[in-house]
Short mmCIF file of C-alpha atoms in Angstrom, two decimals:
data_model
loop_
_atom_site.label_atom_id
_atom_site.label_comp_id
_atom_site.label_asym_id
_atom_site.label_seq_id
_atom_site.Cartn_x
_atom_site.Cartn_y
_atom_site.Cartn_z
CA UNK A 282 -36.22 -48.45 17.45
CA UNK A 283 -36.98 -45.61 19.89
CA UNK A 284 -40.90 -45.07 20.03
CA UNK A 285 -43.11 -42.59 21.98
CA UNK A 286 -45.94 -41.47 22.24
CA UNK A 287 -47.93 -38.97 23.66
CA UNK A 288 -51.33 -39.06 25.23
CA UNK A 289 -54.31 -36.97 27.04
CA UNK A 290 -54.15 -33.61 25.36
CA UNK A 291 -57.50 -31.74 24.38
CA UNK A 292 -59.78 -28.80 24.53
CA UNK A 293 -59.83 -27.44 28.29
CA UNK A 294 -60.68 -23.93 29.92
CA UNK A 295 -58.79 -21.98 31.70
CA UNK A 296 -58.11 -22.88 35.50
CA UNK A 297 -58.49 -26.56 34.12
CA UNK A 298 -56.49 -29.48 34.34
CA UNK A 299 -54.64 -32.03 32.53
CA UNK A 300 -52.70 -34.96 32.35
CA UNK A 301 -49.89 -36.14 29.70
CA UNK A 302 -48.36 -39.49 28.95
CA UNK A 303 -45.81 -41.01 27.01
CA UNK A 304 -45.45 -44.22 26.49
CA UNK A 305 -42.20 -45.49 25.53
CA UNK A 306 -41.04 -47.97 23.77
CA UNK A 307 -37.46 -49.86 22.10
CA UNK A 308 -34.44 -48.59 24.73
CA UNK A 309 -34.08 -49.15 27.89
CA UNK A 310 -36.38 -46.47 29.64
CA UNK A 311 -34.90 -46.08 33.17
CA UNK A 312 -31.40 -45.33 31.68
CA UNK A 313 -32.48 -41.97 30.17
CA UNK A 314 -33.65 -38.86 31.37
CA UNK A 315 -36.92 -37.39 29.66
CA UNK A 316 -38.54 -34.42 28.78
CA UNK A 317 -41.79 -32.73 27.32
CA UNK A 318 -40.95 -29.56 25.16
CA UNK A 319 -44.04 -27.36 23.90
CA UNK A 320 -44.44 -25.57 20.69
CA UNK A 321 -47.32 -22.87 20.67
CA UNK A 322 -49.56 -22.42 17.10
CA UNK A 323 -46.92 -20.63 14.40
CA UNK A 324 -44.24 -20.66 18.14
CA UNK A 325 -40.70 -21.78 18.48
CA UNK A 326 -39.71 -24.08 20.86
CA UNK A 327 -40.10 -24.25 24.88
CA UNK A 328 -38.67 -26.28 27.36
CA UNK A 329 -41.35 -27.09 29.32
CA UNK A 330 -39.76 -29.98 31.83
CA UNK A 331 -37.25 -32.58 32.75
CA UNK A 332 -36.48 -35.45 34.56
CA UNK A 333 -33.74 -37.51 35.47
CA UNK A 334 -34.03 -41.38 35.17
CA UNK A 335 -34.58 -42.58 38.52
CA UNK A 336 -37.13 -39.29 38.88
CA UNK A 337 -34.50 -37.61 41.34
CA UNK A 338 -33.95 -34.30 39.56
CA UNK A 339 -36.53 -32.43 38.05
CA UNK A 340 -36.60 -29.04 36.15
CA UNK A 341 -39.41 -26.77 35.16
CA UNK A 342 -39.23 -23.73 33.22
CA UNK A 343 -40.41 -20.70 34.98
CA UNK A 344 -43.52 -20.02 32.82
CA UNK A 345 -44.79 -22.79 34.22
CA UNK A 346 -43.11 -23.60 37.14
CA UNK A 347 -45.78 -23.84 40.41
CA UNK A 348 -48.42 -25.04 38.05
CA UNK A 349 -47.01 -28.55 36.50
CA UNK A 350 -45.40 -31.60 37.96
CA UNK A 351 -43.25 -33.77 36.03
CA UNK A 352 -43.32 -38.05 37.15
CA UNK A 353 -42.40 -41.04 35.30
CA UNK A 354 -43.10 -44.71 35.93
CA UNK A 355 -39.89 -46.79 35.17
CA UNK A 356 -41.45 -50.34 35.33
CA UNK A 357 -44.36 -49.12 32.90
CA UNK A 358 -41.58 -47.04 30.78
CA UNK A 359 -44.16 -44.51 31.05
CA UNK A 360 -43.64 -40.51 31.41
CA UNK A 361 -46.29 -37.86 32.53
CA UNK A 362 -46.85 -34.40 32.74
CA UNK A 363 -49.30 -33.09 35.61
CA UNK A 364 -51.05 -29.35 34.18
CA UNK A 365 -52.91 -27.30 35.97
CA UNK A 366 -54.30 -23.73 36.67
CA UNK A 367 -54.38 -23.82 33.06
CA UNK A 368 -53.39 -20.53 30.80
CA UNK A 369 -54.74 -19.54 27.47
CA UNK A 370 -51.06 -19.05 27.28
CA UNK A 371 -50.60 -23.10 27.85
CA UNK A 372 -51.95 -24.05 24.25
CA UNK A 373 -49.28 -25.53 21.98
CA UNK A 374 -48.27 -28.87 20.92
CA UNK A 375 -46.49 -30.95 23.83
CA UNK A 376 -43.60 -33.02 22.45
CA UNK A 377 -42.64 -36.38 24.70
CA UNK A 378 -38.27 -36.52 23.95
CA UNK A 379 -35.91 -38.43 25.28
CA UNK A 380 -32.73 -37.33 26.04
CA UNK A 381 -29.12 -37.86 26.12
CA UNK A 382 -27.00 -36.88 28.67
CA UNK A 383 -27.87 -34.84 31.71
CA UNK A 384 -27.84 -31.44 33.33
CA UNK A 385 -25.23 -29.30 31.27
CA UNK A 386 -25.08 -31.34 27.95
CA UNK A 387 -29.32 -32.26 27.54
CA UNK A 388 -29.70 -33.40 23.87
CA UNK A 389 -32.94 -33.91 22.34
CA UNK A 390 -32.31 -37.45 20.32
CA UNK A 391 -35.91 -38.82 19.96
CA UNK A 392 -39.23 -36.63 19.66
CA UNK A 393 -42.80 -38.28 19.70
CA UNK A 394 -45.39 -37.07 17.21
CA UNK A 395 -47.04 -34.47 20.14
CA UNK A 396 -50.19 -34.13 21.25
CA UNK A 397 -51.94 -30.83 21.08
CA UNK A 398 -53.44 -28.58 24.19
CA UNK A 399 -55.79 -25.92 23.77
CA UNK A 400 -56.84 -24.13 26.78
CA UNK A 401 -59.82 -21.66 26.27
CA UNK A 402 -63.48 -21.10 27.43
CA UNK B 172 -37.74 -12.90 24.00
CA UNK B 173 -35.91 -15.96 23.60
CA UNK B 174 -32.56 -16.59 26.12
CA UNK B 175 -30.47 -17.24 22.53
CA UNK B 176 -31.22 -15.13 19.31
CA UNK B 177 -31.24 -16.35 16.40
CA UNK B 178 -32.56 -14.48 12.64
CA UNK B 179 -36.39 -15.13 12.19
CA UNK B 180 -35.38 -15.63 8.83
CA UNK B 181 -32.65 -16.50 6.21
CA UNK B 182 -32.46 -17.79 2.16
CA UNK B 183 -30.51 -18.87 -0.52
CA UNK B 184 -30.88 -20.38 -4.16
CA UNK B 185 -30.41 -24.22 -5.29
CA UNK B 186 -26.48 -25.07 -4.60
CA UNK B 187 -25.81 -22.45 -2.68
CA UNK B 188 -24.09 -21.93 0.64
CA UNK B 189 -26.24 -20.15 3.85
CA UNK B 190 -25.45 -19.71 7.45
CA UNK B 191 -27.74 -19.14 10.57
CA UNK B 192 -26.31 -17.69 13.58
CA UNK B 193 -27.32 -18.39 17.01
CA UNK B 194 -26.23 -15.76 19.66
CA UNK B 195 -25.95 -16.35 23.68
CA UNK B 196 -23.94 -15.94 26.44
CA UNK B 197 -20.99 -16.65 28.66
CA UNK B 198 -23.37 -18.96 30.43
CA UNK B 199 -25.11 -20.88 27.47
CA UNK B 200 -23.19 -20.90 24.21
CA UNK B 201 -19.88 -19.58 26.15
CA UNK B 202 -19.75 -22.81 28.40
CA UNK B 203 -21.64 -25.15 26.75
CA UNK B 204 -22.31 -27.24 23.91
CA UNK B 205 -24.45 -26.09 20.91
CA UNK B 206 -27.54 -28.41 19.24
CA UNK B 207 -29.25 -27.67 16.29
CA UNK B 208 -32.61 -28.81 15.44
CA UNK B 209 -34.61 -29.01 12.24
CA UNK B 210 -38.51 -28.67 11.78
CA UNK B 211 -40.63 -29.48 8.79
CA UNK B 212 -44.19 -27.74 9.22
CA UNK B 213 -46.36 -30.45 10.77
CA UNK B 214 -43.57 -32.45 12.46
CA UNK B 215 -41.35 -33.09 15.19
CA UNK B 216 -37.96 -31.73 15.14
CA UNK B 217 -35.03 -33.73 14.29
CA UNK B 218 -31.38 -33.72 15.61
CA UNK B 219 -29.13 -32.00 12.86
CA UNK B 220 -26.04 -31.37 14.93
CA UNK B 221 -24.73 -32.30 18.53
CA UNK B 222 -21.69 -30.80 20.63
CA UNK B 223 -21.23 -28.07 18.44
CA UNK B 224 -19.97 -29.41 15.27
CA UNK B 225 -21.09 -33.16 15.07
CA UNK B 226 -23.29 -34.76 13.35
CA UNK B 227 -25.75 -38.19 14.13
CA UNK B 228 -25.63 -40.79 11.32
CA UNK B 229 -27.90 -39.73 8.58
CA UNK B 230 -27.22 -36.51 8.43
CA UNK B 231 -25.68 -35.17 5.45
CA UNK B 232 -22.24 -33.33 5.68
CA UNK B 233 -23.65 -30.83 3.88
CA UNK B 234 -24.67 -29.51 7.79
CA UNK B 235 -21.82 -28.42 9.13
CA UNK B 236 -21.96 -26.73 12.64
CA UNK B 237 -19.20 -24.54 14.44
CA UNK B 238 -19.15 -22.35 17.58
CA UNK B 239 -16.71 -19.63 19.10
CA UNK B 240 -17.11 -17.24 22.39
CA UNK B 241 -20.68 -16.73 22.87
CA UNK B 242 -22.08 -17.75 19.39
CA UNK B 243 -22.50 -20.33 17.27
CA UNK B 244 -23.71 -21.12 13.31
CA UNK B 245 -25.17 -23.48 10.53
CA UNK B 246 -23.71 -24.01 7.53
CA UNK B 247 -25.95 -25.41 4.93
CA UNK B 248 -23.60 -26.18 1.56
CA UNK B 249 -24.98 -26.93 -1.91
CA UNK B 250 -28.64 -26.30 -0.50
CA UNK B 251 -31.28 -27.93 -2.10
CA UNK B 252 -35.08 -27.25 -1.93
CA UNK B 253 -35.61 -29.86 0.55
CA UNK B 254 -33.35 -28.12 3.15
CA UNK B 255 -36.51 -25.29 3.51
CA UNK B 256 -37.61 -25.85 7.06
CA UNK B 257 -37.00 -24.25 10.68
CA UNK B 258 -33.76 -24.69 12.55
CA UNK B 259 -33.24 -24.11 16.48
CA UNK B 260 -30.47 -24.05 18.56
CA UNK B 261 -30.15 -25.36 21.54
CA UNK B 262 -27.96 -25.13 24.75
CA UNK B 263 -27.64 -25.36 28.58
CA UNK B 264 -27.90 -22.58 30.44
CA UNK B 265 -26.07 -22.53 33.67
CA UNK B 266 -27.49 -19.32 35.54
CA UNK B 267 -30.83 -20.84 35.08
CA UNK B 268 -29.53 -24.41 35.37
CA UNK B 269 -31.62 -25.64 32.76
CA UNK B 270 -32.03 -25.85 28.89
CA UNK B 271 -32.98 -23.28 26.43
CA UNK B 272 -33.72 -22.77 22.73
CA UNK B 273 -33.37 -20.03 20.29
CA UNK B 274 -36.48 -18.75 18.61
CA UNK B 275 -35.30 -20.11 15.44
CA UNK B 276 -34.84 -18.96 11.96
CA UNK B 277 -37.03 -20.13 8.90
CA UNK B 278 -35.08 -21.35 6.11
CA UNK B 279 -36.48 -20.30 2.31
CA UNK B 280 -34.69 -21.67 -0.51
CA UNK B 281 -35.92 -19.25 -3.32
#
């Protein structure tokens, strides 16, 4: 059974930093590629990132493209997301997913529970 | 502004049918498949339908989901009160090489 879950979010100000993880669990990690959507308070949907699974190809939306840095650590079946120069515009819930397929057919199969950012001073 | 629209909101009674629209592009929805998504308030999303019209196991064929040109829909038959929740759609974008979402559409069953 697919399991992740999402670490390292919390309260910081603006300019800050942060770091996500997932840790993943019940498939075989390095055969997928991953992403972290975000959901702002009362939002839709964002896609923030993704990554392919050997860490190759990486995408960024523009919002916050410049700013964050995608990685993943196959052997710990372990995903992160690097945040910083932090926006009040950055709060949301950050959803760990894994998906399947790749770049032109990226489905969302498996969502972790999120873990919430809130950037203010 | 979302890069596909869909209605902030739609309804329908017990047993009814509704449909939710998702609008795009000739570079999203034209050339590529449709997802749809579904959100209870305090949850993750959940996979309703993939490649347009298919659905994972566990999902009820009461979701049906269909595309043609640059749009795509949800079909919801003999809705029940359960079925209230957000749905997104989702699809590949290939002018900015990358996914994106609708801004979904809130689902009240009155």
């Amino acid at each position: 059974q697919v399991h992740l879950v999402e670490s390292g979010g919390g309260l910081v100000k603006p300019g800050g930093s942060l770091r996500l993880s997932c840790a993943a669990s019940g498939f075989s990690f390095s055969d997928y590629y991953m992403s972290w959507i975000r959901q702002a308070p009362g939002k839709g949907l964002e896609w923030v990132s993704y990554i392919s699974n050997m860490g190759t190809t990486v995408y960024f939306a523009d919002s916050v493209k410049g700013r964050f840095t995608i990685s993943r650590d196959n052997p710990k079946n372990s995903l992160f997301l690097q945040m910083d120069s932090l926006r009040a515009e950055d709060t949301a819930v950050y959803y760990c997913v894994r998906n399947h397929g790749g770049p032109g057919e990226l489905e969302i199969d498996s969502w972790g529970q999120g873990t919430l950012v809130t950037v203010s001073s | 502004q979302s890069v596909l629209t869909q209605p902030p909101s739609a309804s329908g009674t017990p047993g009814q049918r509704v449909t939710m629209s998702c609008s795009g592009s000739n570079s999203n929805i034209g050339s590529n498949f449709v997802y749809w998504y579904q959100q209870f308030p305090g949850t993750a999303p959940k996979l309703l339908i993939y490649w347009n019209n298919q659905r994972p196991s566990g999902v009820p064929d009461r979701f049906s989901g269909s595309k043609s040109g640059t749009s795509a829909s949800l079909a919801i038959s003999g809705l029940r009160s359960e079925d209230e929740a957000d749905y997104y759609c989702e699809a590949w974008d290939d002018s900015l090489n990358g996914p994106v979402f609708g801004g979904g559409t809130k689902l009240t069953v009155l």
